Structure formats: C-alpha cells, structure tokens
Short mmCIF file of N, CA, C and O in Angstrom, two decimals:
data_model
loop_
_atom_site.label_atom_id
_atom_site.label_comp_id
_atom_site.label_asym_id
_atom_site.label_seq_id
_atom_site.Cartn_x
_atom_site.Cartn_y
_atom_site.Cartn_z
N MET A 13 0.84 -1.18 0.00
CA MET A 13 0.00 0.00 0.00
C MET A 13 0.89 1.24 0.00
O MET A 13 1.90 1.29 0.68
N THR A 14 0.50 2.25 -0.75
CA THR A 14 1.25 3.49 -0.81
C THR A 14 0.90 4.33 0.41
O THR A 14 -0.26 4.63 0.66
N THR A 15 1.92 4.72 1.17
CA THR A 15 1.70 5.54 2.36
C THR A 15 2.50 6.84 2.26
O THR A 15 2.79 7.45 3.28
N HIS A 16 2.87 7.22 1.04
CA HIS A 16 3.61 8.45 0.83
C HIS A 16 3.13 9.09 -0.49
O HIS A 16 2.47 8.44 -1.28
N LYS A 17 3.49 10.35 -0.66
CA LYS A 17 3.06 11.00 -1.90
C LYS A 17 3.81 10.41 -3.08
O LYS A 17 4.93 9.92 -2.96
N VAL A 18 3.17 10.45 -4.24
CA VAL A 18 3.74 9.90 -5.46
C VAL A 18 3.82 11.02 -6.48
O VAL A 18 2.82 11.70 -6.74
N ASN A 19 5.00 11.22 -7.05
CA ASN A 19 5.20 12.20 -8.10
C ASN A 19 5.10 11.47 -9.44
O ASN A 19 5.97 10.65 -9.79
N ILE A 20 4.05 11.72 -10.19
CA ILE A 20 3.80 11.01 -11.44
C ILE A 20 4.92 11.24 -12.45
O ILE A 20 5.37 10.31 -13.12
N SER A 21 5.42 12.48 -12.54
CA SER A 21 6.52 12.76 -13.48
C SER A 21 7.76 11.95 -13.14
O SER A 21 8.42 11.42 -14.03
N ASP A 22 8.08 11.86 -11.84
CA ASP A 22 9.25 11.07 -11.43
C ASP A 22 9.05 9.60 -11.77
O ASP A 22 9.98 8.92 -12.22
N LYS A 23 7.86 9.08 -11.53
CA LYS A 23 7.60 7.68 -11.84
C LYS A 23 7.72 7.41 -13.34
O LYS A 23 8.29 6.41 -13.76
N LEU A 24 7.18 8.32 -14.17
CA LEU A 24 7.30 8.15 -15.62
C LEU A 24 8.75 8.23 -16.09
O LEU A 24 9.14 7.53 -17.02
N ALA A 25 9.55 9.05 -15.42
CA ALA A 25 10.96 9.18 -15.79
C ALA A 25 11.74 7.91 -15.46
O ALA A 25 12.83 7.69 -15.99
N GLY A 26 11.17 7.04 -14.63
CA GLY A 26 11.86 5.84 -14.20
C GLY A 26 11.77 4.66 -15.15
O GLY A 26 12.35 3.60 -14.88
N PHE A 27 11.06 4.80 -16.27
CA PHE A 27 10.99 3.70 -17.24
C PHE A 27 10.72 4.25 -18.63
O PHE A 27 10.18 5.34 -18.78
N THR A 28 11.11 3.47 -19.64
CA THR A 28 10.90 3.88 -21.02
C THR A 28 10.12 2.85 -21.83
O THR A 28 9.66 3.15 -22.93
N GLU A 29 9.98 1.63 -21.30
CA GLU A 29 9.30 0.57 -22.04
C GLU A 29 7.85 0.95 -22.32
O GLU A 29 7.14 1.44 -21.44
N GLN A 30 7.42 0.72 -23.54
CA GLN A 30 6.04 1.05 -23.92
C GLN A 30 5.13 -0.16 -23.80
O GLN A 30 5.56 -1.30 -23.92
N TRP A 31 3.86 0.13 -23.54
CA TRP A 31 2.80 -0.88 -23.41
C TRP A 31 3.06 -1.85 -22.25
O TRP A 31 2.64 -2.99 -22.29
N ALA A 32 3.80 -1.38 -21.24
CA ALA A 32 4.13 -2.21 -20.07
C ALA A 32 3.74 -1.43 -18.82
O ALA A 32 4.52 -0.61 -18.33
N PRO A 33 2.54 -1.63 -18.29
CA PRO A 33 2.04 -0.83 -17.16
C PRO A 33 2.89 -0.97 -15.91
O PRO A 33 3.40 -2.04 -15.60
N ARG A 34 2.99 0.16 -15.19
CA ARG A 34 3.70 0.21 -13.91
C ARG A 34 2.70 0.61 -12.83
O ARG A 34 2.01 1.61 -12.94
N ARG A 35 2.63 -0.18 -11.78
CA ARG A 35 1.72 0.08 -10.66
C ARG A 35 2.34 1.15 -9.76
O ARG A 35 3.49 1.03 -9.34
N ILE A 36 1.56 2.21 -9.46
CA ILE A 36 2.07 3.26 -8.58
C ILE A 36 1.29 3.37 -7.28
O ILE A 36 1.76 4.00 -6.34
N ALA A 37 0.11 2.76 -7.22
CA ALA A 37 -0.68 2.81 -5.99
C ALA A 37 -1.81 1.78 -6.07
O ALA A 37 -2.12 1.26 -7.14
N ARG A 38 -2.38 1.53 -4.91
CA ARG A 38 -3.56 0.67 -4.83
C ARG A 38 -4.60 1.41 -4.01
O ARG A 38 -4.28 1.99 -2.97
N VAL A 39 -5.85 1.39 -4.49
CA VAL A 39 -6.97 2.02 -3.80
C VAL A 39 -8.03 0.94 -3.63
O VAL A 39 -8.66 0.54 -4.59
N ASN A 40 -8.16 0.46 -2.41
CA ASN A 40 -9.04 -0.67 -2.14
C ASN A 40 -8.70 -1.82 -3.09
O ASN A 40 -7.58 -2.30 -3.08
N ASP A 41 -9.64 -2.24 -3.92
CA ASP A 41 -9.39 -3.35 -4.83
C ASP A 41 -9.04 -2.87 -6.25
O ASP A 41 -9.22 -3.60 -7.22
N TYR A 42 -8.54 -1.64 -6.35
CA TYR A 42 -8.17 -1.06 -7.63
C TYR A 42 -6.68 -0.72 -7.65
O TYR A 42 -6.09 -0.43 -6.62
N GLU A 43 -6.11 -0.75 -8.85
CA GLU A 43 -4.72 -0.34 -9.03
C GLU A 43 -4.67 0.94 -9.86
O GLU A 43 -5.46 1.12 -10.78
N VAL A 44 -3.73 1.79 -9.51
CA VAL A 44 -3.41 2.98 -10.29
C VAL A 44 -2.11 2.65 -11.02
O VAL A 44 -1.13 2.28 -10.38
N LYS A 45 -2.15 2.75 -12.35
CA LYS A 45 -0.99 2.35 -13.16
C LYS A 45 -0.61 3.47 -14.11
O LYS A 45 -1.46 4.26 -14.53
N LEU A 46 0.67 3.51 -14.45
CA LEU A 46 1.17 4.41 -15.49
C LEU A 46 1.66 3.57 -16.65
O LEU A 46 2.14 2.45 -16.46
N ALA A 47 1.56 4.13 -17.84
CA ALA A 47 2.08 3.45 -19.02
C ALA A 47 2.50 4.47 -20.06
O ALA A 47 1.97 5.59 -20.11
N ARG A 48 3.47 4.07 -20.84
CA ARG A 48 3.90 4.83 -22.01
C ARG A 48 3.40 4.06 -23.23
O ARG A 48 3.56 2.84 -23.29
N LEU A 49 2.80 4.77 -24.18
CA LEU A 49 2.19 4.12 -25.33
C LEU A 49 2.63 4.82 -26.61
O LEU A 49 2.69 6.04 -26.66
N GLN A 50 2.91 4.04 -27.63
CA GLN A 50 3.11 4.58 -28.97
C GLN A 50 2.80 3.49 -29.97
O GLN A 50 3.14 2.33 -29.76
N GLY A 51 2.13 3.87 -31.05
CA GLY A 51 1.67 2.89 -32.03
C GLY A 51 0.27 2.44 -31.67
O GLY A 51 -0.42 3.08 -30.88
N GLU A 52 -0.13 1.34 -32.24
CA GLU A 52 -1.48 0.82 -32.01
C GLU A 52 -1.42 -0.43 -31.14
O GLU A 52 -0.55 -1.28 -31.32
N PHE A 53 -2.33 -0.53 -30.18
CA PHE A 53 -2.43 -1.69 -29.30
C PHE A 53 -3.26 -2.75 -30.02
O PHE A 53 -3.22 -2.84 -31.24
N VAL A 54 -3.99 -3.56 -29.29
CA VAL A 54 -4.86 -4.58 -29.88
C VAL A 54 -6.31 -4.25 -29.54
O VAL A 54 -6.59 -3.69 -28.48
N TRP A 55 -7.22 -4.59 -30.44
CA TRP A 55 -8.64 -4.46 -30.13
C TRP A 55 -8.97 -5.48 -29.05
O TRP A 55 -8.59 -6.65 -29.16
N HIS A 56 -9.65 -5.03 -28.00
CA HIS A 56 -9.99 -5.92 -26.90
C HIS A 56 -11.15 -5.37 -26.09
O HIS A 56 -11.54 -4.22 -26.25
N THR A 57 -11.68 -6.21 -25.23
CA THR A 57 -12.74 -5.81 -24.30
C THR A 57 -12.36 -6.27 -22.90
O THR A 57 -11.54 -7.17 -22.72
N HIS A 58 -12.97 -5.63 -21.92
CA HIS A 58 -12.90 -6.07 -20.53
C HIS A 58 -14.35 -6.34 -20.14
O HIS A 58 -15.13 -5.40 -19.93
N GLU A 59 -14.72 -7.60 -20.12
CA GLU A 59 -16.12 -7.98 -19.91
C GLU A 59 -16.65 -7.61 -18.52
O GLU A 59 -17.85 -7.36 -18.37
N ASP A 60 -15.77 -7.56 -17.52
CA ASP A 60 -16.23 -7.39 -16.14
C ASP A 60 -15.94 -6.04 -15.52
O ASP A 60 -16.25 -5.83 -14.34
N THR A 61 -15.31 -5.12 -16.26
CA THR A 61 -14.95 -3.85 -15.64
C THR A 61 -14.85 -2.72 -16.64
O THR A 61 -14.54 -2.93 -17.81
N ASP A 62 -15.12 -1.52 -16.16
CA ASP A 62 -14.84 -0.30 -16.91
C ASP A 62 -13.33 -0.08 -16.85
O ASP A 62 -12.63 -0.65 -16.00
N GLU A 63 -12.82 0.79 -17.74
CA GLU A 63 -11.39 1.11 -17.73
C GLU A 63 -11.22 2.62 -17.90
O GLU A 63 -11.71 3.20 -18.87
N LEU A 64 -10.55 3.25 -16.93
CA LEU A 64 -10.34 4.69 -16.95
C LEU A 64 -8.97 5.01 -17.53
O LEU A 64 -7.95 4.46 -17.09
N PHE A 65 -8.94 5.89 -18.54
CA PHE A 65 -7.71 6.40 -19.14
C PHE A 65 -7.61 7.88 -18.83
O PHE A 65 -8.53 8.65 -19.15
N LEU A 66 -6.50 8.33 -18.26
CA LEU A 66 -6.22 9.74 -18.03
C LEU A 66 -4.89 10.04 -18.71
O LEU A 66 -3.87 9.40 -18.40
N VAL A 67 -4.89 11.00 -19.64
CA VAL A 67 -3.66 11.33 -20.37
C VAL A 67 -2.86 12.32 -19.53
O VAL A 67 -3.35 13.37 -19.13
N VAL A 68 -1.61 11.94 -19.27
CA VAL A 68 -0.67 12.79 -18.52
C VAL A 68 0.15 13.62 -19.50
O VAL A 68 0.43 14.79 -19.26
N GLY A 69 0.55 13.02 -20.62
CA GLY A 69 1.32 13.72 -21.63
C GLY A 69 1.06 13.12 -23.00
O GLY A 69 0.75 11.94 -23.13
N GLY A 70 1.18 13.94 -24.03
CA GLY A 70 0.95 13.47 -25.40
C GLY A 70 -0.52 13.42 -25.75
O GLY A 70 -1.35 14.06 -25.10
N ARG A 71 -0.84 12.67 -26.78
CA ARG A 71 -2.23 12.51 -27.24
C ARG A 71 -2.52 11.03 -27.40
O ARG A 71 -1.70 10.29 -27.95
N LEU A 72 -3.69 10.63 -26.96
CA LEU A 72 -4.12 9.24 -27.03
C LEU A 72 -5.42 9.16 -27.80
O LEU A 72 -6.34 9.95 -27.55
N THR A 73 -5.49 8.23 -28.73
CA THR A 73 -6.75 7.96 -29.42
C THR A 73 -7.26 6.62 -28.92
O THR A 73 -6.53 5.63 -28.92
N ILE A 74 -8.49 6.62 -28.47
CA ILE A 74 -9.13 5.36 -28.08
C ILE A 74 -10.10 5.02 -29.20
O ILE A 74 -11.13 5.68 -29.38
N GLY A 75 -9.72 4.03 -29.99
CA GLY A 75 -10.56 3.59 -31.08
C GLY A 75 -11.75 2.81 -30.54
O GLY A 75 -11.59 1.93 -29.70
N LEU A 76 -12.93 3.20 -30.99
CA LEU A 76 -14.18 2.50 -30.65
C LEU A 76 -14.85 2.15 -31.96
O LEU A 76 -14.66 2.83 -32.97
N ARG A 77 -15.64 1.12 -31.97
CA ARG A 77 -16.27 0.68 -33.22
C ARG A 77 -17.21 1.74 -33.79
O ARG A 77 -17.43 1.79 -35.00
N ASP A 78 -17.73 2.63 -32.94
CA ASP A 78 -18.64 3.66 -33.44
C ASP A 78 -18.01 5.06 -33.48
O ASP A 78 -18.70 6.05 -33.57
N GLY A 79 -16.67 5.14 -33.42
CA GLY A 79 -15.99 6.43 -33.51
C GLY A 79 -14.87 6.53 -32.49
O GLY A 79 -14.90 5.87 -31.46
N ASP A 80 -13.88 7.36 -32.80
CA ASP A 80 -12.72 7.50 -31.94
C ASP A 80 -12.91 8.59 -30.90
O ASP A 80 -13.62 9.57 -31.13
N VAL A 81 -12.22 8.43 -29.77
CA VAL A 81 -12.14 9.46 -28.73
C VAL A 81 -10.68 9.88 -28.68
O VAL A 81 -9.80 9.04 -28.49
N VAL A 82 -10.41 11.17 -28.89
CA VAL A 82 -9.04 11.68 -28.86
C VAL A 82 -8.86 12.50 -27.59
O VAL A 82 -9.65 13.41 -27.30
N LEU A 83 -7.81 12.16 -26.84
CA LEU A 83 -7.56 12.80 -25.55
C LEU A 83 -6.20 13.48 -25.53
O LEU A 83 -5.22 12.92 -26.04
N GLY A 84 -6.14 14.65 -24.92
CA GLY A 84 -4.88 15.36 -24.70
C GLY A 84 -4.57 15.40 -23.22
O GLY A 84 -5.33 14.86 -22.39
N PRO A 85 -3.47 16.04 -22.84
CA PRO A 85 -3.08 16.11 -21.43
C PRO A 85 -4.19 16.66 -20.54
O PRO A 85 -4.85 17.64 -20.89
N GLY A 86 -4.42 15.97 -19.44
CA GLY A 86 -5.44 16.39 -18.49
C GLY A 86 -6.84 15.91 -18.82
O GLY A 86 -7.78 16.19 -18.09
N GLU A 87 -7.00 15.18 -19.92
CA GLU A 87 -8.31 14.67 -20.30
C GLU A 87 -8.41 13.18 -20.01
O GLU A 87 -7.41 12.47 -20.07
N MET A 88 -9.62 12.75 -19.69
CA MET A 88 -9.83 11.34 -19.38
C MET A 88 -11.07 10.82 -20.05
O MET A 88 -11.94 11.59 -20.47
N TYR A 89 -11.12 9.49 -20.14
CA TYR A 89 -12.28 8.82 -20.73
C TYR A 89 -12.41 7.46 -20.05
O TYR A 89 -11.40 6.81 -19.77
N VAL A 90 -13.65 7.06 -19.80
CA VAL A 90 -13.92 5.75 -19.23
C VAL A 90 -14.54 4.87 -20.30
O VAL A 90 -15.61 5.20 -20.84
N VAL A 91 -13.85 3.78 -20.63
CA VAL A 91 -14.40 2.80 -21.56
C VAL A 91 -15.30 1.87 -20.75
O VAL A 91 -14.84 1.22 -19.81
N PRO A 92 -16.59 1.83 -21.06
CA PRO A 92 -17.50 0.97 -20.29
C PRO A 92 -17.17 -0.51 -20.47
O PRO A 92 -16.68 -0.93 -21.53
N ARG A 93 -17.46 -1.28 -19.46
CA ARG A 93 -17.24 -2.73 -19.54
C ARG A 93 -17.91 -3.30 -20.77
O ARG A 93 -18.99 -2.85 -21.18
N GLY A 94 -17.23 -4.25 -21.40
CA GLY A 94 -17.79 -4.93 -22.56
C GLY A 94 -17.67 -4.19 -23.87
O GLY A 94 -18.06 -4.73 -24.90
N VAL A 95 -17.13 -2.95 -23.85
CA VAL A 95 -17.01 -2.18 -25.09
C VAL A 95 -15.64 -2.44 -25.71
O VAL A 95 -14.60 -2.25 -25.07
N GLU A 96 -15.63 -2.90 -26.97
CA GLU A 96 -14.38 -3.17 -27.65
C GLU A 96 -13.67 -1.84 -27.94
O GLU A 96 -14.29 -0.88 -28.39
N HIS A 97 -12.36 -1.81 -27.69
CA HIS A 97 -11.59 -0.59 -27.89
C HIS A 97 -10.16 -0.91 -28.25
O HIS A 97 -9.68 -2.03 -28.03
N CYS A 98 -9.47 0.09 -28.81
CA CYS A 98 -8.08 -0.07 -29.23
C CYS A 98 -7.35 1.25 -29.03
O CYS A 98 -7.50 2.18 -29.83
N PRO A 99 -6.55 1.37 -27.95
CA PRO A 99 -5.77 2.58 -27.74
C PRO A 99 -4.64 2.69 -28.78
O PRO A 99 -4.05 1.68 -29.18
N SER A 100 -4.33 3.93 -29.17
CA SER A 100 -3.20 4.16 -30.07
C SER A 100 -2.68 5.58 -29.86
O SER A 100 -3.40 6.46 -29.38
N ALA A 101 -1.42 5.77 -30.26
CA ALA A 101 -0.81 7.09 -30.16
C ALA A 101 0.22 7.21 -31.28
O ALA A 101 1.11 6.36 -31.39
N ASP A 102 0.09 8.27 -32.11
CA ASP A 102 1.06 8.49 -33.19
C ASP A 102 2.43 8.81 -32.61
O ASP A 102 3.44 8.30 -33.07
N GLU A 103 2.46 9.67 -31.61
CA GLU A 103 3.67 10.00 -30.85
C GLU A 103 3.46 9.43 -29.46
O GLU A 103 2.33 9.14 -29.07
N GLU A 104 4.53 9.30 -28.68
CA GLU A 104 4.36 8.69 -27.37
C GLU A 104 3.38 9.48 -26.50
O GLU A 104 3.42 10.70 -26.44
N ALA A 105 2.50 8.74 -25.83
CA ALA A 105 1.58 9.28 -24.84
C ALA A 105 1.90 8.63 -23.50
O ALA A 105 2.28 7.47 -23.45
N GLN A 106 1.73 9.40 -22.44
CA GLN A 106 1.89 8.87 -21.09
C GLN A 106 0.50 8.90 -20.45
O GLN A 106 -0.17 9.93 -20.47
N ILE A 107 0.08 7.76 -19.91
CA ILE A 107 -1.27 7.68 -19.37
C ILE A 107 -1.28 7.11 -17.97
O ILE A 107 -0.35 6.42 -17.55
N LEU A 108 -2.35 7.41 -17.26
CA LEU A 108 -2.66 6.83 -15.97
C LEU A 108 -3.91 5.99 -16.15
O LEU A 108 -4.87 6.44 -16.79
N LEU A 109 -3.87 4.77 -15.65
CA LEU A 109 -5.01 3.85 -15.72
C LEU A 109 -5.51 3.57 -14.31
O LEU A 109 -4.72 3.50 -13.37
N PHE A 110 -6.81 3.40 -14.19
CA PHE A 110 -7.42 3.05 -12.90
C PHE A 110 -8.35 1.88 -13.18
O PHE A 110 -9.32 2.02 -13.92
N GLU A 111 -8.00 0.71 -12.62
CA GLU A 111 -8.79 -0.48 -12.91
C GLU A 111 -8.63 -1.51 -11.79
O GLU A 111 -7.67 -1.44 -11.02
N PRO A 112 -9.55 -2.46 -11.67
CA PRO A 112 -9.49 -3.45 -10.61
C PRO A 112 -8.20 -4.28 -10.65
O PRO A 112 -7.66 -4.55 -11.73
N VAL A 113 -7.74 -4.67 -9.47
CA VAL A 113 -6.59 -5.55 -9.38
C VAL A 113 -6.86 -6.79 -10.22
O VAL A 113 -7.96 -7.35 -10.21
N GLY A 114 -5.85 -7.20 -10.98
CA GLY A 114 -5.98 -8.41 -11.80
C GLY A 114 -6.50 -8.18 -13.19
O GLY A 114 -6.60 -9.13 -13.98
N THR A 115 -6.83 -6.93 -13.55
CA THR A 115 -7.31 -6.65 -14.89
C THR A 115 -6.17 -6.87 -15.89
O THR A 115 -5.09 -6.31 -15.75
N VAL A 116 -6.41 -7.69 -16.88
CA VAL A 116 -5.41 -8.00 -17.90
C VAL A 116 -5.41 -6.88 -18.93
O VAL A 116 -6.47 -6.51 -19.45
N ASN A 117 -4.23 -6.34 -19.24
CA ASN A 117 -4.16 -5.18 -20.14
C ASN A 117 -4.72 -5.46 -21.53
O ASN A 117 -5.25 -4.57 -22.17
N THR A 118 -4.63 -6.69 -22.00
CA THR A 118 -5.17 -7.03 -23.32
C THR A 118 -6.58 -7.60 -23.25
O THR A 118 -7.11 -8.05 -24.26
N GLY A 119 -7.17 -7.60 -22.07
CA GLY A 119 -8.54 -8.05 -21.91
C GLY A 119 -8.79 -9.39 -22.57
O GLY A 119 -8.05 -10.36 -22.36
N SER A 120 -9.80 -9.45 -23.39
CA SER A 120 -10.22 -10.68 -24.05
C SER A 120 -9.28 -11.13 -25.17
O SER A 120 -9.34 -12.28 -25.60
N ALA A 121 -8.41 -10.24 -25.64
CA ALA A 121 -7.57 -10.55 -26.80
C ALA A 121 -6.37 -11.43 -26.47
O ALA A 121 -5.96 -12.25 -27.27
N GLY A 122 -5.79 -11.24 -25.27
CA GLY A 122 -4.58 -11.99 -24.93
C GLY A 122 -3.46 -11.66 -25.90
O GLY A 122 -3.42 -10.59 -26.48
N GLY A 123 -2.52 -12.57 -26.05
CA GLY A 123 -1.44 -12.39 -27.02
C GLY A 123 -0.15 -11.88 -26.43
O GLY A 123 0.01 -11.77 -25.22
N ASP A 124 0.78 -11.53 -27.33
CA ASP A 124 2.14 -11.18 -26.90
C ASP A 124 2.25 -9.80 -26.27
O ASP A 124 3.29 -9.45 -25.74
N ARG A 125 1.22 -9.01 -26.30
CA ARG A 125 1.24 -7.69 -25.64
C ARG A 125 0.73 -7.77 -24.20
O ARG A 125 0.69 -6.77 -23.49
N THR A 126 0.31 -8.96 -23.75
CA THR A 126 -0.18 -9.11 -22.39
C THR A 126 0.98 -8.92 -21.41
O THR A 126 2.03 -9.54 -21.56
N ARG A 127 0.79 -8.03 -20.44
CA ARG A 127 1.81 -7.74 -19.44
C ARG A 127 1.16 -7.64 -18.06
O ARG A 127 0.14 -6.99 -17.90
N GLU A 128 1.81 -8.23 -17.09
CA GLU A 128 1.45 -8.02 -15.69
C GLU A 128 2.07 -6.70 -15.26
O GLU A 128 3.23 -6.42 -15.60
N PRO A 129 1.33 -5.88 -14.53
CA PRO A 129 1.95 -4.63 -14.07
C PRO A 129 3.05 -4.92 -13.05
O PRO A 129 2.94 -5.87 -12.27
N VAL A 130 4.09 -4.11 -13.09
CA VAL A 130 5.16 -4.21 -12.10
C VAL A 130 5.20 -2.90 -11.32
O VAL A 130 4.65 -1.89 -11.75
N GLU A 131 5.84 -2.91 -10.17
CA GLU A 131 5.95 -1.71 -9.37
C GLU A 131 6.81 -0.67 -10.10
O GLU A 131 7.84 -1.01 -10.68
N ALA A 132 6.38 0.58 -10.04
CA ALA A 132 7.15 1.66 -10.66
C ALA A 132 8.22 2.14 -9.70
O ALA A 132 8.10 2.02 -8.53
#
C-alpha cells in the first residue's frame, strides 16, 4: 500500500518501455498504473470492468467501433465494460489507468502484448 506522496513525473521518468504498465498505488481493490504508449495496441474488451484512461502527456486515441475518442493532457475517458476498444498514439503518450486488481491489459484478446503490471 502506498503511504507516501507519489510524483507522477518522477515515476514516468523511471521507465521507457512502452505498453508495459507500472503500478504506482492501490486504492481498495483497484490499481493505479502508469504506461507509455506509442503505435497501435490490440482491439480488446474487458467484460467485467470499466477502464479509466487519463492522459498525462501526449495525445491518445481510443478507437471505438462507433468512432474514436481523442484525448490530450489532463483529459480522461472511461471505456464501459464490454465495449471493444483499441488505444493508439502516433507520438508517445503517457497515461494513468485506474482499474481493478488483476485486470489483464489485453482483456479478451490476450497475445504477446499481455503484461502483468510491475511496481514503478
């Protein structure tokens, strides 16, 4: 459990790997994670949970089957449970995720982009 303040910029400066979430805190049964993203991820769903994306830096596009959501720094979007989506970023984006412990980053898709979050 985090019992001290967390500087998001410092945590982001501590890693460069993309599409590999880093856990920075836990809130009850939820994890707060940071990730660096560039390129296109995989289309996937999370059948049992919503997924919150907050852009810290850069621009993130969340592809949805009925239209894209484009986010800049300080903007967030919640993908409802069961909605297929595909995050992408032309240039690197830094994001904060808020989701239940154990949520698989690739959801229903699985594959070689599946990563367990590690401590930042």
